[in-house]
Amino acid sequence: MTESSGLIRGLEGVVAAETQLCDLDGVNGRLAYRGYDIADLARQATFEEVAYLLWHSALPRRAELDRLQAELVAARPIPDALTAAYRLFPRQVDPMRALQVSVAMLGMTDPDTADGSRAANLRKALRLTAQLATAICAHHRVRSGQEPIPPAKDLSHAGNFLYMLTGQRPNAVNTKAFDACLTLYAEHELNASTFTTRVIAATLSDMHSAVAGGVGALRGTLHGGAGEAVMRTLLEIGEVARVDAFVAGALGAKRRLMGFGHRVYKAGDPRAAILRGMAEQACRQSSQPHWYDMAVRLHETVQAAKGLIPNVDFYSAPLFYSLGIPVDLFTPVIAAGRIAGWTANLIEQYDDNRLIRPRAEYVGPIRQPWAPVEGR
Ligand code: ACO
């Protein structure tokens, strides 16, 4: 590339798409899905309503919601071949890797895999959303030496997830907390995994291939994998009294503190503020207040020392832990929420597609003379 490159590392600040899905105001710390404030949605909507809003541009009316719920319930079972494949996976396999394989395998059996029409993509979005939850829980049960629990038709998406994971019907408080988490994670503009799904879709590849790529991007610790890393940090610290010494040591060692910082939010991540309240309630109710107290101390100490704000993955960690979610399932749980946003973005991308193909500035050696192998 000979002209001036205009390199922007990490594409920071680059606007790469128009969207009607997510209004992210990083300066003022505001987030809205299709104009609805995230706090209203997290407190009052169900994840099913949010998914409908993202896919269909408007909140569902009663009959539309009833139909969506029935369709999601009907789509919950996963193919027997997928459960059989889990029994062949190594026991230690990372659940995100298993999820990526699951999405690819669901693409082998989905009746609409080869149909790229808008109607087919909406059907696939719904099926993927329903099946991802079942796949995550079924794989977890199999790797734990337990039988998968068939989905319960009478439970909501969030309630059924917790049921399929544990075998216990969750109480209303835990179901609401988990449902709100799925909503808070459902959509976030051009984050790394959503951008990945759009890049794949922009080649006119199919929805399952795009989502499998998104799962791969999400697992990294600079993205969705941070939540799991936050919990491992809290477990490493162990008690509130050790937080200050931990932070001093971590900052001295120039260690990256997981769950802090954000590319876009500089004043505060509105999702973290909502999750903080939910984490407090869940930790206290499950008689594990120390995880919340430790998180607050860590938050305040790191913010005071470095000016770093907690992001969405910070308070979700003690919240998920107190709900009984295994630490290495935190990132799959984020995927179970983000699937609504990934698929809505994919539909938007297919509706107005152009190949995404940026340039790189070549900085290697130039005009090297060819030398045959014996002469090198
Ligand atoms: N801990 C310590 N220092 C940090 C952190 C952190 N968590 N985040 C940013 N910084 C510092 C960097 O060291 C850097 O300092 P320097 O300029 O003195 O070198 C400066 O802040 C800028 O950091 P970048 O990594 O360039 O910022 P960027 O916008 O690229 O990164 C990111 C954003 C990846 C989220 C970063 O803040 C981070 O690594 N956070 C920890 C991982 C994390 O929590 N990820 C989840 C994000 S939310 C989500 O994806 C669901």
PDB file of N, CA and C in Angstrom, residues 112-189:
ATOM      1  N   ASP A 112     -33.083 -24.684   7.405  1.00  0.00           N
ATOM      2  CA  ASP A 112     -32.926 -23.464   6.597  1.00  0.00           C
ATOM      3  C   ASP A 112     -31.467 -23.080   6.362  1.00  0.00           C
ATOM      4  N   THR A 113     -30.525 -23.980   6.657  1.00  0.00           N
ATOM      5  CA  THR A 113     -29.109 -23.592   6.568  1.00  0.00           C
ATOM      6  C   THR A 113     -28.786 -22.920   5.236  1.00  0.00           C
ATOM      7  N   ALA A 114     -29.257 -23.491   4.159  1.00  0.00           N
ATOM      8  CA  ALA A 114     -28.864 -22.995   2.836  1.00  0.00           C
ATOM      9  C   ALA A 114     -29.775 -21.879   2.335  1.00  0.00           C
ATOM     10  N   ASP A 115     -30.787 -21.525   3.101  1.00  0.00           N
ATOM     11  CA  ASP A 115     -31.741 -20.489   2.666  1.00  0.00           C
ATOM     12  C   ASP A 115     -31.336 -19.154   3.307  1.00  0.00           C
ATOM     13  N   GLY A 116     -30.897 -18.215   2.498  1.00  0.00           N
ATOM     14  CA  GLY A 116     -30.438 -16.929   3.026  1.00  0.00           C
ATOM     15  C   GLY A 116     -31.506 -15.846   2.986  1.00  0.00           C
ATOM     16  N   SER A 117     -32.771 -16.237   2.787  1.00  0.00           N
ATOM     17  CA  SER A 117     -33.834 -15.228   2.738  1.00  0.00           C
ATOM     18  C   SER A 117     -34.050 -14.622   4.122  1.00  0.00           C
ATOM     19  N   ARG A 118     -34.661 -13.451   4.165  1.00  0.00           N
ATOM     20  CA  ARG A 118     -34.917 -12.778   5.440  1.00  0.00           C
ATOM     21  C   ARG A 118     -35.784 -13.650   6.350  1.00  0.00           C
ATOM     22  N   ALA A 119     -36.844 -14.254   5.759  1.00  0.00           N
ATOM     23  CA  ALA A 119     -37.748 -15.083   6.571  1.00  0.00           C
ATOM     24  C   ALA A 119     -36.995 -16.266   7.170  1.00  0.00           C
ATOM     25  N   ALA A 120     -36.129 -16.875   6.358  1.00  0.00           N
ATOM     26  CA  ALA A 120     -35.362 -18.028   6.861  1.00  0.00           C
ATOM     27  C   ALA A 120     -34.381 -17.580   7.936  1.00  0.00           C
ATOM     28  N   ASN A 121     -33.778 -16.413   7.750  1.00  0.00           N
ATOM     29  CA  ASN A 121     -32.826 -15.931   8.765  1.00  0.00           C
ATOM     30  C   ASN A 121     -33.529 -15.631  10.084  1.00  0.00           C
ATOM     31  N   LEU A 122     -34.751 -15.136  10.027  1.00  0.00           N
ATOM     32  CA  LEU A 122     -35.507 -14.916  11.272  1.00  0.00           C
ATOM     33  C   LEU A 122     -35.814 -16.250  11.953  1.00  0.00           C
ATOM     34  N   ARG A 123     -36.155 -17.256  11.169  1.00  0.00           N
ATOM     35  CA  ARG A 123     -36.413 -18.581  11.752  1.00  0.00           C
ATOM     36  C   ARG A 123     -35.137 -19.131  12.390  1.00  0.00           C
ATOM     37  N   LYS A 124     -34.011 -18.951  11.708  1.00  0.00           N
ATOM     38  CA  LYS A 124     -32.739 -19.458  12.253  1.00  0.00           C
ATOM     39  C   LYS A 124     -32.339 -18.701  13.519  1.00  0.00           C
ATOM     40  N   ALA A 125     -32.611 -17.390  13.544  1.00  0.00           N
ATOM     41  CA  ALA A 125     -32.287 -16.587  14.728  1.00  0.00           C
ATOM     42  C   ALA A 125     -33.033 -17.144  15.940  1.00  0.00           C
ATOM     43  N   LEU A 126     -34.293 -17.437  15.740  1.00  0.00           N
ATOM     44  CA  LEU A 126     -35.115 -17.974  16.832  1.00  0.00           C
ATOM     45  C   LEU A 126     -34.616 -19.361  17.250  1.00  0.00           C
ATOM     46  N   ARG A 127     -34.365 -20.217  16.272  1.00  0.00           N
ATOM     47  CA  ARG A 127     -33.912 -21.583  16.609  1.00  0.00           C
ATOM     48  C   ARG A 127     -32.567 -21.546  17.318  1.00  0.00           C
ATOM     49  N   LEU A 128     -31.630 -20.718  16.802  1.00  0.00           N
ATOM     50  CA  LEU A 128     -30.313 -20.646  17.438  1.00  0.00           C
ATOM     51  C   LEU A 128     -30.427 -20.164  18.883  1.00  0.00           C
ATOM     52  N   THR A 129     -31.289 -19.192  19.106  1.00  0.00           N
ATOM     53  CA  THR A 129     -31.458 -18.653  20.461  1.00  0.00           C
ATOM     54  C   THR A 129     -31.972 -19.741  21.398  1.00  0.00           C
ATOM     55  N   ALA A 130     -32.974 -20.484  20.938  1.00  0.00           N
ATOM     56  CA  ALA A 130     -33.529 -21.558  21.773  1.00  0.00           C
ATOM     57  C   ALA A 130     -32.508 -22.671  21.973  1.00  0.00           C
ATOM     58  N   GLN A 131     -31.842 -23.075  20.895  1.00  0.00           N
ATOM     59  CA  GLN A 131     -30.970 -24.262  20.953  1.00  0.00           C
ATOM     60  C   GLN A 131     -29.651 -24.000  21.675  1.00  0.00           C
ATOM     61  N   LEU A 132     -29.139 -22.769  21.599  1.00  0.00           N
ATOM     62  CA  LEU A 132     -27.876 -22.483  22.285  1.00  0.00           C
ATOM     63  C   LEU A 132     -27.999 -22.765  23.772  1.00  0.00           C
ATOM     64  N   ALA A 133     -29.128 -22.340  24.353  1.00  0.00           N
ATOM     65  CA  ALA A 133     -29.341 -22.555  25.797  1.00  0.00           C
ATOM     66  C   ALA A 133     -29.323 -24.051  26.101  1.00  0.00           C
ATOM     67  N   THR A 134     -30.042 -24.824  25.303  1.00  0.00           N
ATOM     68  CA  THR A 134     -30.103 -26.275  25.538  1.00  0.00           C
ATOM     69  C   THR A 134     -28.724 -26.904  25.353  1.00  0.00           C
ATOM     70  N   ALA A 135     -28.012 -26.460  24.317  1.00  0.00           N
ATOM     71  CA  ALA A 135     -26.696 -27.039  24.013  1.00  0.00           C
ATOM     72  C   ALA A 135     -25.716 -26.772  25.162  1.00  0.00           C
ATOM     73  N   ILE A 136     -25.711 -25.546  25.680  1.00  0.00           N
ATOM     74  CA  ILE A 136     -24.774 -25.197  26.770  1.00  0.00           C
ATOM     75  C   ILE A 136     -25.041 -26.091  27.978  1.00  0.00           C
ATOM     76  N   CYS A 137     -26.321 -26.213  28.337  1.00  0.00           N
ATOM     77  CA  CYS A 137     -26.670 -26.999  29.529  1.00  0.00           C
ATOM     78  C   CYS A 137     -26.432 -28.494  29.307  1.00  0.00           C
ATOM     79  N   ALA A 138     -26.783 -28.985  28.117  1.00  0.00           N
ATOM     80  CA  ALA A 138     -26.611 -30.424  27.841  1.00  0.00           C
ATOM     81  C   ALA A 138     -25.132 -30.780  27.872  1.00  0.00           C
ATOM     82  N   HIS A 139     -24.300 -29.946  27.253  1.00  0.00           N
ATOM     83  CA  HIS A 139     -22.862 -30.251  27.272  1.00  0.00           C
ATOM     84  C   HIS A 139     -22.327 -30.245  28.706  1.00  0.00           C
ATOM     85  N   HIS A 140     -22.790 -29.259  29.486  1.00  0.00           N
ATOM     86  CA  HIS A 140     -22.309 -29.195  30.876  1.00  0.00           C
ATOM     87  C   HIS A 140     -22.717 -30.453  31.651  1.00  0.00           C
ATOM     88  N   ARG A 141     -23.949 -30.897  31.452  1.00  0.00           N
ATOM     89  CA  ARG A 141     -24.387 -32.092  32.177  1.00  0.00           C
ATOM     90  C   ARG A 141     -23.562 -33.307  31.763  1.00  0.00           C
ATOM     91  N   VAL A 142     -23.342 -33.452  30.455  1.00  0.00           N
ATOM     92  CA  VAL A 142     -22.597 -34.629  29.986  1.00  0.00           C
ATOM     93  C   VAL A 142     -21.159 -34.591  30.514  1.00  0.00           C
ATOM     94  N   ARG A 143     -20.519 -33.436  30.464  1.00  0.00           N
ATOM     95  CA  ARG A 143     -19.118 -33.385  30.922  1.00  0.00           C
ATOM     96  C   ARG A 143     -19.018 -33.612  32.436  1.00  0.00           C
ATOM     97  N   SER A 144     -20.141 -33.343  33.150  1.00  0.00           N
ATOM     98  CA  SER A 144     -20.152 -33.572  34.595  1.00  0.00           C
ATOM     99  C   SER A 144     -20.600 -34.995  34.942  1.00  0.00           C
ATOM    100  N   GLY A 145     -20.750 -35.851  33.932  1.00  0.00           N
ATOM    101  CA  GLY A 145     -21.156 -37.231  34.176  1.00  0.00           C
ATOM    102  C   GLY A 145     -22.631 -37.375  34.493  1.00  0.00           C
ATOM    103  N   GLN A 146     -23.434 -36.364  34.107  1.00  0.00           N
ATOM    104  CA  GLN A 146     -24.882 -36.417  34.369  1.00  0.00           C
ATOM    105  C   GLN A 146     -25.654 -36.470  33.062  1.00  0.00           C
ATOM    106  N   GLU A 147     -26.896 -36.912  33.154  1.00  0.00           N
ATOM    107  CA  GLU A 147     -27.763 -36.940  31.970  1.00  0.00           C
ATOM    108  C   GLU A 147     -28.294 -35.528  31.690  1.00  0.00           C
ATOM    109  N   PRO A 148     -28.360 -35.117  30.417  1.00  0.00           N
ATOM    110  CA  PRO A 148     -28.987 -33.822  30.098  1.00  0.00           C
ATOM    111  C   PRO A 148     -30.438 -33.802  30.563  1.00  0.00           C
ATOM    112  N   ILE A 149     -30.891 -32.622  30.974  1.00  0.00           N
ATOM    113  CA  ILE A 149     -32.277 -32.474  31.418  1.00  0.00           C
ATOM    114  C   ILE A 149     -33.096 -31.892  30.274  1.00  0.00           C
ATOM    115  N   PRO A 150     -34.142 -32.614  29.848  1.00  0.00           N
ATOM    116  CA  PRO A 150     -34.952 -32.084  28.739  1.00  0.00           C
ATOM    117  C   PRO A 150     -35.570 -30.741  29.117  1.00  0.00           C
ATOM    118  N   PRO A 151     -35.710 -29.825  28.146  1.00  0.00           N
ATOM    119  CA  PRO A 151     -36.298 -28.509  28.441  1.00  0.00           C
ATOM    120  C   PRO A 151     -37.693 -28.652  29.044  1.00  0.00           C
ATOM    121  N   ALA A 152     -38.050 -27.696  29.931  1.00  0.00           N
ATOM    122  CA  ALA A 152     -39.400 -27.677  30.530  1.00  0.00           C
ATOM    123  C   ALA A 152     -40.254 -26.698  29.757  1.00  0.00           C
ATOM    124  N   LYS A 153     -41.353 -27.201  29.206  1.00  0.00           N
ATOM    125  CA  LYS A 153     -42.196 -26.378  28.322  1.00  0.00           C
ATOM    126  C   LYS A 153     -42.841 -25.195  29.040  1.00  0.00           C
ATOM    127  N   ASP A 154     -43.051 -25.331  30.362  1.00  0.00           N
ATOM    128  CA  ASP A 154     -43.801 -24.285  31.069  1.00  0.00           C
ATOM    129  C   ASP A 154     -42.904 -23.197  31.649  1.00  0.00           C
ATOM    130  N   LEU A 155     -41.594 -23.280  31.415  1.00  0.00           N
ATOM    131  CA  LEU A 155     -40.693 -22.265  31.978  1.00  0.00           C
ATOM    132  C   LEU A 155     -40.265 -21.262  30.907  1.00  0.00           C
ATOM    133  N   SER A 156     -39.967 -20.043  31.375  1.00  0.00           N
ATOM    134  CA  SER A 156     -39.467 -19.004  30.472  1.00  0.00           C
ATOM    135  C   SER A 156     -38.075 -19.399  29.972  1.00  0.00           C
ATOM    136  N   HIS A 157     -37.560 -18.616  29.030  1.00  0.00           N
ATOM    137  CA  HIS A 157     -36.226 -18.909  28.494  1.00  0.00           C
ATOM    138  C   HIS A 157     -35.200 -18.922  29.633  1.00  0.00           C
ATOM    139  N   ALA A 158     -35.235 -17.892  30.483  1.00  0.00           N
ATOM    140  CA  ALA A 158     -34.260 -17.795  31.585  1.00  0.00           C
ATOM    141  C   ALA A 158     -34.483 -18.909  32.607  1.00  0.00           C
ATOM    142  N   GLY A 159     -35.740 -19.112  32.994  1.00  0.00           N
ATOM    143  CA  GLY A 159     -36.047 -20.131  33.998  1.00  0.00           C
ATOM    144  C   GLY A 159     -35.673 -21.520  33.500  1.00  0.00           C
ATOM    145  N   ASN A 160     -35.951 -21.774  32.233  1.00  0.00           N
ATOM    146  CA  ASN A 160     -35.633 -23.080  31.666  1.00  0.00           C
ATOM    147  C   ASN A 160     -34.131 -23.308  31.605  1.00  0.00           C
ATOM    148  N   PHE A 161     -33.371 -22.240  31.342  1.00  0.00           N
ATOM    149  CA  PHE A 161     -31.912 -22.396  31.308  1.00  0.00           C
ATOM    150  C   PHE A 161     -31.419 -22.885  32.674  1.00  0.00           C
ATOM    151  N   LEU A 162     -31.835 -22.185  33.736  1.00  0.00           N
ATOM    152  CA  LEU A 162     -31.373 -22.557  35.083  1.00  0.00           C
ATOM    153  C   LEU A 162     -31.836 -23.970  35.434  1.00  0.00           C
ATOM    154  N   TYR A 163     -33.046 -24.317  34.982  1.00  0.00           N
ATOM    155  CA  TYR A 163     -33.573 -25.659  35.245  1.00  0.00           C
ATOM    156  C   TYR A 163     -32.737 -26.724  34.514  1.00  0.00           C
ATOM    157  N   MET A 164     -32.441 -26.489  33.243  1.00  0.00           N
ATOM    158  CA  MET A 164     -31.670 -27.478  32.471  1.00  0.00           C
ATOM    159  C   MET A 164     -30.238 -27.611  33.007  1.00  0.00           C
ATOM    160  N   LEU A 165     -29.754 -26.540  33.635  1.00  0.00           N
ATOM    161  CA  LEU A 165     -28.391 -26.562  34.174  1.00  0.00           C
ATOM    162  C   LEU A 165     -28.322 -27.369  35.469  1.00  0.00           C
ATOM    163  N   THR A 166     -29.314 -27.141  36.337  1.00  0.00           N
ATOM    164  CA  THR A 166     -29.214 -27.687  37.702  1.00  0.00           C
ATOM    165  C   THR A 166     -30.183 -28.834  37.985  1.00  0.00           C
ATOM    166  N   GLY A 167     -31.252 -28.932  37.214  1.00  0.00           N
ATOM    167  CA  GLY A 167     -32.283 -29.923  37.521  1.00  0.00           C
ATOM    168  C   GLY A 167     -33.277 -29.432  38.564  1.00  0.00           C
ATOM    169  N   GLN A 168     -33.054 -28.229  39.099  1.00  0.00           N
ATOM    170  CA  GLN A 168     -33.987 -27.646  40.087  1.00  0.00           C
ATOM    171  C   GLN A 168     -34.786 -26.543  39.417  1.00  0.00           C
ATOM    172  N   ARG A 169     -36.074 -26.488  39.725  1.00  0.00           N
ATOM    173  CA  ARG A 169     -36.876 -25.384  39.185  1.00  0.00           C
ATOM    174  C   ARG A 169     -36.502 -24.123  39.960  1.00  0.00           C
ATOM    175  N   PRO A 170     -36.021 -23.083  39.252  1.00  0.00           N
ATOM    176  CA  PRO A 170     -35.511 -21.893  39.957  1.00  0.00           C
ATOM    177  C   PRO A 170     -36.627 -21.071  40.571  1.00  0.00           C
ATOM    178  N   ASN A 171     -36.303 -20.318  41.646  1.00  0.00           N
ATOM    179  CA  ASN A 171     -37.322 -19.439  42.224  1.00  0.00           C
ATOM    180  C   ASN A 171     -37.458 -18.178  41.373  1.00  0.00           C
ATOM    181  N   ALA A 172     -38.490 -17.402  41.670  1.00  0.00           N
ATOM    182  CA  ALA A 172     -38.816 -16.238  40.834  1.00  0.00           C
ATOM    183  C   ALA A 172     -37.711 -15.180  40.876  1.00  0.00           C
ATOM    184  N   VAL A 173     -37.077 -15.011  42.037  1.00  0.00           N
ATOM    185  CA  VAL A 173     -36.034 -13.977  42.168  1.00  0.00           C
ATOM    186  C   VAL A 173     -34.827 -14.325  41.298  1.00  0.00           C
ATOM    187  N   ASN A 174     -34.377 -15.580  41.375  1.00  0.00           N
ATOM    188  CA  ASN A 174     -33.225 -15.983  40.563  1.00  0.00           C
ATOM    189  C   ASN A 174     -33.556 -15.958  39.074  1.00  0.00           C
ATOM    190  N   THR A 175     -34.774 -16.358  38.734  1.00  0.00           N
ATOM    191  CA  THR A 175     -35.171 -16.335  37.321  1.00  0.00           C
ATOM    192  C   THR A 175     -35.146 -14.908  36.796  1.00  0.00           C
ATOM    193  N   LYS A 176     -35.673 -13.973  37.586  1.00  0.00           N
ATOM    194  CA  LYS A 176     -35.696 -12.569  37.141  1.00  0.00           C
ATOM    195  C   LYS A 176     -34.281 -12.025  36.986  1.00  0.00           C
ATOM    196  N   ALA A 177     -33.405 -12.349  37.953  1.00  0.00           N
ATOM    197  CA  ALA A 177     -32.019 -11.863  37.878  1.00  0.00           C
ATOM    198  C   ALA A 177     -31.334 -12.406  36.631  1.00  0.00           C
ATOM    199  N   PHE A 178     -31.527 -13.695  36.366  1.00  0.00           N
ATOM    200  CA  PHE A 178     -30.863 -14.300  35.207  1.00  0.00           C
ATOM    201  C   PHE A 178     -31.441 -13.752  33.904  1.00  0.00           C
ATOM    202  N   ASP A 179     -32.749 -13.577  33.887  1.00  0.00           N
ATOM    203  CA  ASP A 179     -33.428 -13.015  32.714  1.00  0.00           C
ATOM    204  C   ASP A 179     -32.875 -11.619  32.404  1.00  0.00           C
ATOM    205  N   ALA A 180     -32.706 -10.810  33.455  1.00  0.00           N
ATOM    206  CA  ALA A 180     -32.180  -9.450  33.257  1.00  0.00           C
ATOM    207  C   ALA A 180     -30.748  -9.494  32.735  1.00  0.00           C
ATOM    208  N   CYS A 181     -29.960 -10.467  33.211  1.00  0.00           N
ATOM    209  CA  CYS A 181     -28.589 -10.611  32.692  1.00  0.00           C
ATOM    210  C   CYS A 181     -28.602 -10.901  31.193  1.00  0.00           C
ATOM    211  N   LEU A 182     -29.487 -11.807  30.777  1.00  0.00           N
ATOM    212  CA  LEU A 182     -29.568 -12.128  29.343  1.00  0.00           C
ATOM    213  C   LEU A 182     -29.907 -10.874  28.551  1.00  0.00           C
ATOM    214  N   THR A 183     -30.808 -10.052  29.082  1.00  0.00           N
ATOM    215  CA  THR A 183     -31.175  -8.796  28.420  1.00  0.00           C
ATOM    216  C   THR A 183     -29.984  -7.841  28.369  1.00  0.00           C
ATOM    217  N   LEU A 184     -29.258  -7.731  29.484  1.00  0.00           N
ATOM    218  CA  LEU A 184     -28.125  -6.796  29.524  1.00  0.00           C
ATOM    219  C   LEU A 184     -27.018  -7.211  28.565  1.00  0.00           C
ATOM    220  N   TYR A 185     -26.908  -8.505  28.321  1.00  0.00           N
ATOM    221  CA  TYR A 185     -25.870  -8.999  27.409  1.00  0.00           C
ATOM    222  C   TYR A 185     -26.373  -9.128  25.967  1.00  0.00           C
ATOM    223  N   ALA A 186     -27.661  -8.901  25.734  1.00  0.00           N
ATOM    224  CA  ALA A 186     -28.241  -9.275  24.441  1.00  0.00           C
ATOM    225  C   ALA A 186     -27.635  -8.536  23.250  1.00  0.00           C
ATOM    226  N   GLU A 187     -27.258  -7.283  23.444  1.00  0.00           N
ATOM    227  CA  GLU A 187     -26.841  -6.508  22.269  1.00  0.00           C
ATOM    228  C   GLU A 187     -25.867  -5.420  22.697  1.00  0.00           C
ATOM    229  N   HIS A 188     -24.849  -5.182  21.903  1.00  0.00           N
ATOM    230  CA  HIS A 188     -23.938  -4.088  22.236  1.00  0.00           C
ATOM    231  C   HIS A 188     -23.180  -3.601  21.013  1.00  0.00           C
ATOM    232  N   GLU A 189     -23.921  -3.229  19.999  1.00  0.00           N
ATOM    233  CA  GLU A 189     -23.356  -2.560  18.825  1.00  0.00           C
ATOM    234  C   GLU A 189     -22.186  -3.362  18.238  1.00  0.00           C
TER     235      GLU A 189
END
